Coordinates of C-alpha atoms in Angstrom, one line a residue:
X1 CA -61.7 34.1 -8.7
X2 CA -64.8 33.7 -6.2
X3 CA -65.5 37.6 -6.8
X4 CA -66.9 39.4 -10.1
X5 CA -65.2 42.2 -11.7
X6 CA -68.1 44.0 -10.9
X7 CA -67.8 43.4 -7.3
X8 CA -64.3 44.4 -6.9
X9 CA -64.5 47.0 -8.9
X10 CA -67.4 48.7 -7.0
X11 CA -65.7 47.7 -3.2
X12 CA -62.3 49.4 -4.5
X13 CA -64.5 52.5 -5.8
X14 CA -66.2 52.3 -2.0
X15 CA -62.6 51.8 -0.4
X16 CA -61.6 55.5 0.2
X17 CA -65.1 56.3 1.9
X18 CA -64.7 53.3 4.2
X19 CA -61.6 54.2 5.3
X20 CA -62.5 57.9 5.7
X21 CA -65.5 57.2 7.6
X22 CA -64.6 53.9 9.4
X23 CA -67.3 52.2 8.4
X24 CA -67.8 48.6 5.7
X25 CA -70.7 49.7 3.0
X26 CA -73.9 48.0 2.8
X27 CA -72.8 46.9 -0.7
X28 CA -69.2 45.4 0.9
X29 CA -71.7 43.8 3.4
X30 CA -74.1 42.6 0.7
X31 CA -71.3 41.2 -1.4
X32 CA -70.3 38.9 1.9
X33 CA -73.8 38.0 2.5
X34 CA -74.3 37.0 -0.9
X35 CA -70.9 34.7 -1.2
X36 CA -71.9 33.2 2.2
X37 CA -68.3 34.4 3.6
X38 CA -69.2 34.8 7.1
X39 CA -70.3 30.8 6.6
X40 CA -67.3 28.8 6.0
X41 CA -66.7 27.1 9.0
X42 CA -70.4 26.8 9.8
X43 CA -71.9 23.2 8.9
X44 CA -74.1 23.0 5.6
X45 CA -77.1 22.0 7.7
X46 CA -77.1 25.7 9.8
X47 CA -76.9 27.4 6.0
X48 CA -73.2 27.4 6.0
X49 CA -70.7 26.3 3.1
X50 CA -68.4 24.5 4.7
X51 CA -65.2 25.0 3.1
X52 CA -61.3 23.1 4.0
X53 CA -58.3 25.7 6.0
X54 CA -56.3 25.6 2.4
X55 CA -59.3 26.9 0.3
X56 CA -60.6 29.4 3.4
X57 CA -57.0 31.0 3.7
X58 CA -57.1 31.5 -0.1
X59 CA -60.3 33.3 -0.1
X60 CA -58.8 35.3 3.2
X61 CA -56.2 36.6 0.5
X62 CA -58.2 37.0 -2.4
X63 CA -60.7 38.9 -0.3
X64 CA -57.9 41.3 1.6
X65 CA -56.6 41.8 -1.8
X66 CA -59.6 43.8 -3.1
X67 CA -59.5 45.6 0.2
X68 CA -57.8 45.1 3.5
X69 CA -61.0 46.2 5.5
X70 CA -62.8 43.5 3.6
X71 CA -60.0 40.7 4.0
X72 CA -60.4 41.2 7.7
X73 CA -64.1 41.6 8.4
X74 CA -64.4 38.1 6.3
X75 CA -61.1 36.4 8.4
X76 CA -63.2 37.2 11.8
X77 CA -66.8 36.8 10.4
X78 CA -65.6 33.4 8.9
X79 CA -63.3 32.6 12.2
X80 CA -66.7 32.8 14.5
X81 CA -68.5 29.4 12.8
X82 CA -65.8 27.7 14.4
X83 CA -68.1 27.9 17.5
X84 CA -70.4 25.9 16.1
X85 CA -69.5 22.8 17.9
X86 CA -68.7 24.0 21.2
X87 CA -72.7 25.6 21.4
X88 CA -75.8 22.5 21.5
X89 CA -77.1 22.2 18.3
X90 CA -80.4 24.0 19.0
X91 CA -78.5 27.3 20.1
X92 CA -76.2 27.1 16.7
X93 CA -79.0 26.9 14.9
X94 CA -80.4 29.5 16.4
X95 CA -77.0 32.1 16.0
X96 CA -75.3 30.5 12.4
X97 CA -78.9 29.4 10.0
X98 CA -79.3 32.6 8.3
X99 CA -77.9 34.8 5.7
X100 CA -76.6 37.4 7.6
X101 CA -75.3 35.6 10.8
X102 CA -72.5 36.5 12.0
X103 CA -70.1 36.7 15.8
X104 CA -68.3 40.0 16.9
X105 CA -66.6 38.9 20.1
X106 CA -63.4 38.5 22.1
X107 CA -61.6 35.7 24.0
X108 CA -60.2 37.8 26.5
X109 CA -61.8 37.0 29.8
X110 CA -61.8 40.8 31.1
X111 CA -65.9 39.9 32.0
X112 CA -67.3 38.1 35.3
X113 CA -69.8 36.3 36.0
X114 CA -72.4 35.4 38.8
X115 CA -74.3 32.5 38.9
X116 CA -78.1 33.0 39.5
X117 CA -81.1 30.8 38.7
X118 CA -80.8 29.4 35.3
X119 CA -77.9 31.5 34.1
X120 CA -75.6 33.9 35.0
X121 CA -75.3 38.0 35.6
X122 CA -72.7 38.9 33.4
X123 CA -70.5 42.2 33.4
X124 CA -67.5 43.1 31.4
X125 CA -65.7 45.3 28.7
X126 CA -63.9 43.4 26.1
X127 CA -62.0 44.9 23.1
X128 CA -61.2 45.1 19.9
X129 CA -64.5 43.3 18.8
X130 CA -64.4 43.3 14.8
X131 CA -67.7 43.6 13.2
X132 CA -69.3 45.2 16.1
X133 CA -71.6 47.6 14.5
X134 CA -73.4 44.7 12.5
X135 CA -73.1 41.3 14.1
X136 CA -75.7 39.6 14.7
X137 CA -74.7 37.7 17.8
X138 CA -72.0 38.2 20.7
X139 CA -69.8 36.1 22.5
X140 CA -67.3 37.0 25.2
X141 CA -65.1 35.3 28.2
X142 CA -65.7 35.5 31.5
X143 CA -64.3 34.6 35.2
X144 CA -67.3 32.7 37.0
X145 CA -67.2 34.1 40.3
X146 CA -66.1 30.9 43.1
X147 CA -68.3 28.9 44.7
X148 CA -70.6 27.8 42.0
X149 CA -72.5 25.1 40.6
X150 CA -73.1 24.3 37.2
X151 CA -74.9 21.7 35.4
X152 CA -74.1 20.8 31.6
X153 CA -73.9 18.1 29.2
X154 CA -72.1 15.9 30.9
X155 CA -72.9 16.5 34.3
X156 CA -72.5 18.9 37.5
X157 CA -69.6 21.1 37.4
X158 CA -68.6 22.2 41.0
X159 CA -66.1 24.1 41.9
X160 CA -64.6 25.7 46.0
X161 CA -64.6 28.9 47.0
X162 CA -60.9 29.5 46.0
X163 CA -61.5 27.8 42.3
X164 CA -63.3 29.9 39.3
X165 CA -63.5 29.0 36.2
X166 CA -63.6 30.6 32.3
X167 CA -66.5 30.2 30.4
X168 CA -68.1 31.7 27.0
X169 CA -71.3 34.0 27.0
X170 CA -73.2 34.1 24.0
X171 CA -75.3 37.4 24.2
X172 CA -77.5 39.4 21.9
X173 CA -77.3 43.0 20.2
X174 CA -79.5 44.1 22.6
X175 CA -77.3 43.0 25.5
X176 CA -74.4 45.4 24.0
X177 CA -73.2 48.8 24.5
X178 CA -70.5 49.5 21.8
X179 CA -68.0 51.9 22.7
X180 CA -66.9 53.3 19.3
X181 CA -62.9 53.3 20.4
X182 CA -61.3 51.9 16.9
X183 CA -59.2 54.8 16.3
X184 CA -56.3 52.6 14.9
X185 CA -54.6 54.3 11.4
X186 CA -55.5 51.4 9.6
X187 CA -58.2 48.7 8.9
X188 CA -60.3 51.7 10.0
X189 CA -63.7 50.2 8.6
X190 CA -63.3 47.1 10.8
X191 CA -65.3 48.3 13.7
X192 CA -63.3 46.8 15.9
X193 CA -65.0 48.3 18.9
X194 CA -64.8 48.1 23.1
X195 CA -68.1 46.1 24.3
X196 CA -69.8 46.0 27.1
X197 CA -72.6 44.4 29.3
X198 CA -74.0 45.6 32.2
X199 CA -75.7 42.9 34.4
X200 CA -76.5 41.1 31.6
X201 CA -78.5 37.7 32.1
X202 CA -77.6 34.8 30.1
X203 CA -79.3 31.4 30.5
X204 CA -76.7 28.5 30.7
X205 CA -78.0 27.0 27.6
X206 CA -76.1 30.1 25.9
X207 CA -72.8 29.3 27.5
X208 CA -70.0 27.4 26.7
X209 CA -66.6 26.2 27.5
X210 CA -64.0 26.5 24.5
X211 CA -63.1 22.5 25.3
X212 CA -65.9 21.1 25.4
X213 CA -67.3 19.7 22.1
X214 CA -71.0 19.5 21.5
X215 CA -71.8 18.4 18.2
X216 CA -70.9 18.3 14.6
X217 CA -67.4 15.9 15.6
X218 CA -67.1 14.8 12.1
X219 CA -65.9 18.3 10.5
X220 CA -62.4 18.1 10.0
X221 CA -62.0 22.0 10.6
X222 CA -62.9 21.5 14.2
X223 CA -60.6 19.4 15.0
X224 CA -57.9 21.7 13.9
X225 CA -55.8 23.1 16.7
X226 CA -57.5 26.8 16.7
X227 CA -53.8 28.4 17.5
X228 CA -52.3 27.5 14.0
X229 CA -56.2 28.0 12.6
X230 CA -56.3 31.8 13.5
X231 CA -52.1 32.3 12.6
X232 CA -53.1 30.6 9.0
X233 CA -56.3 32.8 8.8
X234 CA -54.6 35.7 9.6
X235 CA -51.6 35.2 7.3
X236 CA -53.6 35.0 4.5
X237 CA -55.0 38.6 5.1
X238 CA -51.9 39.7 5.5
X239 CA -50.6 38.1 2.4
X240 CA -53.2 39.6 0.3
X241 CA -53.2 43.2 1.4
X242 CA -49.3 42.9 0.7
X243 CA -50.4 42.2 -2.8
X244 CA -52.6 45.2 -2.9
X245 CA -49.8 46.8 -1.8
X246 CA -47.2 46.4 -4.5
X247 CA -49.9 45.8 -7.2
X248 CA -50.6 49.9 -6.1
X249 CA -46.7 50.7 -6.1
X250 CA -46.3 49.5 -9.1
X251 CA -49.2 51.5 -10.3
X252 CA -47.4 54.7 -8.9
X253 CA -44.1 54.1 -10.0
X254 CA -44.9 53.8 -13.3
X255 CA -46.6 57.1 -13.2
X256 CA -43.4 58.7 -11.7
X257 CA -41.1 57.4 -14.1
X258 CA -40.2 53.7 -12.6
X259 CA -36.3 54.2 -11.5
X260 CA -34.7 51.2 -11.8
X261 CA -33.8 51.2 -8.3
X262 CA -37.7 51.2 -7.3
X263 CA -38.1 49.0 -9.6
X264 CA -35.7 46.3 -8.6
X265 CA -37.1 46.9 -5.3
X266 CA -40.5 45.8 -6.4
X267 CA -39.3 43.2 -8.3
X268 CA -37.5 41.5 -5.1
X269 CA -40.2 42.2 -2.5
X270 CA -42.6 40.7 -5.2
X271 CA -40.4 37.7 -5.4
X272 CA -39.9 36.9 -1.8
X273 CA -43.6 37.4 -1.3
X274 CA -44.6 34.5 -3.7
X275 CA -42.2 32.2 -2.3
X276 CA -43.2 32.8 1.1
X277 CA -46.5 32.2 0.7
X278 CA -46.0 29.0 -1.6
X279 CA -44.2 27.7 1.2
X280 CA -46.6 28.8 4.1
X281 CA -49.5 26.6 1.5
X282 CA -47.5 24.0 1.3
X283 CA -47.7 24.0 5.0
X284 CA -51.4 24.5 4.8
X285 CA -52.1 21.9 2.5
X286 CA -49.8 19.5 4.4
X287 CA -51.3 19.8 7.8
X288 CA -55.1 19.4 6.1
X289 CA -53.7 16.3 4.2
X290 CA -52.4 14.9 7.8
X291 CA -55.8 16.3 9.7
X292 CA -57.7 14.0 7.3
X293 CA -55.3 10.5 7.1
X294 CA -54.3 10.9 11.4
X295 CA -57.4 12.5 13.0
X296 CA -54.5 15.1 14.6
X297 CA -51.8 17.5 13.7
X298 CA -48.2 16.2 15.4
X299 CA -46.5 19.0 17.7
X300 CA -43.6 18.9 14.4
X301 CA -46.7 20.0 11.6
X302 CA -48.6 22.4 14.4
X303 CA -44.9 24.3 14.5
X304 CA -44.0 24.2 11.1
X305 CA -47.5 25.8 10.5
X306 CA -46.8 28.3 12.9
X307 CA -43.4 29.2 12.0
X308 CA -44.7 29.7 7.9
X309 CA -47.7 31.9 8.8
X310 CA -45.4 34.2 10.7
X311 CA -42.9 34.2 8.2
X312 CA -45.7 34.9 5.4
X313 CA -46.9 38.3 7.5
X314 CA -43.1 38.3 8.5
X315 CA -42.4 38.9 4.4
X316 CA -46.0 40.2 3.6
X317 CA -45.2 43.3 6.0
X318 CA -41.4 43.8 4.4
X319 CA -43.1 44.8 1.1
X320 CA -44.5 47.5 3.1
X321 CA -41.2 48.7 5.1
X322 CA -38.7 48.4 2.4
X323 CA -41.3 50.0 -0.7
X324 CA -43.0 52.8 1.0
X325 CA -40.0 55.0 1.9
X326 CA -39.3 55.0 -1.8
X327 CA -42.6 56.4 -3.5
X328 CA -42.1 59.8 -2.4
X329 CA -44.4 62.2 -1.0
X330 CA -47.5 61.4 -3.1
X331 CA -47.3 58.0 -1.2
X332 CA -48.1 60.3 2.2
X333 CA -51.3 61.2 1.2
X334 CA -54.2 59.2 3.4
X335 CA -56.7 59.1 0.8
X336 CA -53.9 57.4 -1.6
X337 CA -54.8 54.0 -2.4
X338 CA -51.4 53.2 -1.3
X339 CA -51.2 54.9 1.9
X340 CA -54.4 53.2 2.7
X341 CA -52.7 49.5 1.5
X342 CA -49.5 50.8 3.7
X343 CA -51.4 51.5 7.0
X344 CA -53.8 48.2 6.7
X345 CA -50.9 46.6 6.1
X346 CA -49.1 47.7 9.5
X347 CA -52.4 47.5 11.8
X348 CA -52.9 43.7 10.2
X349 CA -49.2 42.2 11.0
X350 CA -49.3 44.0 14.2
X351 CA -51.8 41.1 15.7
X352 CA -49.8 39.4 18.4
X353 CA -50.0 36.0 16.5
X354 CA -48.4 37.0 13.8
X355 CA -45.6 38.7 15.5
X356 CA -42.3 36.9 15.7
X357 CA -40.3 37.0 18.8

């Protein structure tokens, strides 16, 4: 267990007032800052604990399994220091190496930009932006506007007045207006805000282009395909606030007598849910093993990856569908613990990457 009975304790005590007033605690916060969770993709030398997909997806379930607000705000914190490598190394030192660093952002490019001297104007609104109300750093897509010129690592990049061109913006607190829009029935003390910037001007040197590597080529995480990364992070949140879920069911049909039809229902869901996510680890753990001996994930171990991280949400959102009509009306209530595990559970598994089609 990476957190202390104390610590889980005191975040499940804090749980109802998140969720009531859609907002993570400063001790919730503290408790992340202090197990360097927002730091696991970000290289040891920038203050980070670098830590392998298999180990990070565990702590994504342990940590959505004390609360499904927590679970998430750790998935996306963590999921930013993959942007470590794609920024030079001065400017990831200058947003990962310290305590409470941390990315709210989004990769939709719904932003454009103009080039000017040394940087670009940048306007936009993008959504959805977890961790908004405490991040310490922003980054967001935008379309350059055609017809510019731009210099980087490697060269001038030039592109014709019919041609533009997607880029990254890395922009600061002060650079941000947050629209506060999360009105979602669950994970409610994500802050997953609307942002915006107005004419915002951000020097090249805190730009980059999601395929262009920069530094730090020898962490095997970075190298991962990030499609599969973010399913496999995302599954694991899933998979532990499915937990919650029928470790609180449980808890509430024992108080209401425990029919053996509920409880056969449990027993099933609770079943099916451990297989599942065996199988999606065993996935995991295979595609790191192959990362590490090839340098690459085949097309063959990027679907099968894939295909179990759905199936885990797939199974992980079951528990919900097929237990929660049973428990009665008590089970209606918001500030139950689990109507709150219910509702995190259907606003997690309702990201588009974990949808099956």
């Amino acid at each position: 267990m990476l957190f202390t009975a104390h610590q889980i304790q005191t975040i499940r005590e804090q749980a109802l007032g998140m969720d009531k007033h859609r907002q993570v605690t400063p001790e919730a916060l503290a408790t992340i800052y202090d197990h360097r969770l927002f730091h696991l993709f970000v290289p040891d030398e920038l203050e980070g604990r670098m830590t392998s997909l298999p180990e990070a997806a565990r702590i994504f379930q342990e940590s959505a399994r004390i609360d499904g607000n927590l679970g998430w705000l750790v998935t996306i914190g963590a999921g930013g220091g993959f942007f470590a490598s794609l920024m030079s190394r001065e400017v990831s030192r200058r947003v990962f190496a310290h305590r409470e660093a941390v990315i709210a952002g989004s990769g939709m490019p719904t932003g454009t930009a103009r080039q000017v001297d040394g940087g670009f104007i940048v306007n936009g609104s993008w959504k959805y932006c977890s961790g908004s109300t405490y991040a310490t750093t922003f980054t967001a897509n935008a379309v350059i506007e055609p017809g510019f010129t731009v210099q980087d690592a490697t060269g001038e990049l030039t592109a014709d007045q019919n041609e533009s061109l997607i880029r990254s913006f890395i922009l600061n607190p002060g650079q941000i207006e947050i629209l506060e829009d999360w009105n979602a029935f669950g994970l409610r003390a994500t802050a997953s805000h609307t942002i915006s910037a107005v004419n915002a001007f951000v020097p090249f040197e805190m730009t980059f282009s999601l395929t262009e590597t920069q530094g730090y080529e020898n962490e095997t995480i970075y190298q991962y395909p990030f499609l599969p990364f973010a399913q496999v992070s995302f599954a694991g949140v899933a998979a532990g606030i499915a937990e919650h879920f029928l470790e609180a069911a449980e808890s509430l049909a024992t108080q209401r007598g425990g029919s053996s039809h509920v409880v056969g229902k449990l027993e099933e869901r609770k079943a099916a849910l451990e297989q599942s996510v065996s199988d999606f680890y065993e996935s995991v753990e295979g595609s790191w093993e192959e990362l590490l001996r090839n340098g690459e994930l085949s097309n063959a171990t990027e679907a099968e990856v894939t295909a179990r991280s759905i199936t885990a949400a797939q199974t992980a959102l079951s528990c919900g569908q097929q237990v929660f009509p049973l428990l009665g009306l008590s089970a209606a209530m918001e500030d139950a613990e689990i109507n709150r595990c219910w509702r995190d559970l259907q606003t997690a598994c309702s990201h588009a990457l974990l949808r099956s089609f």
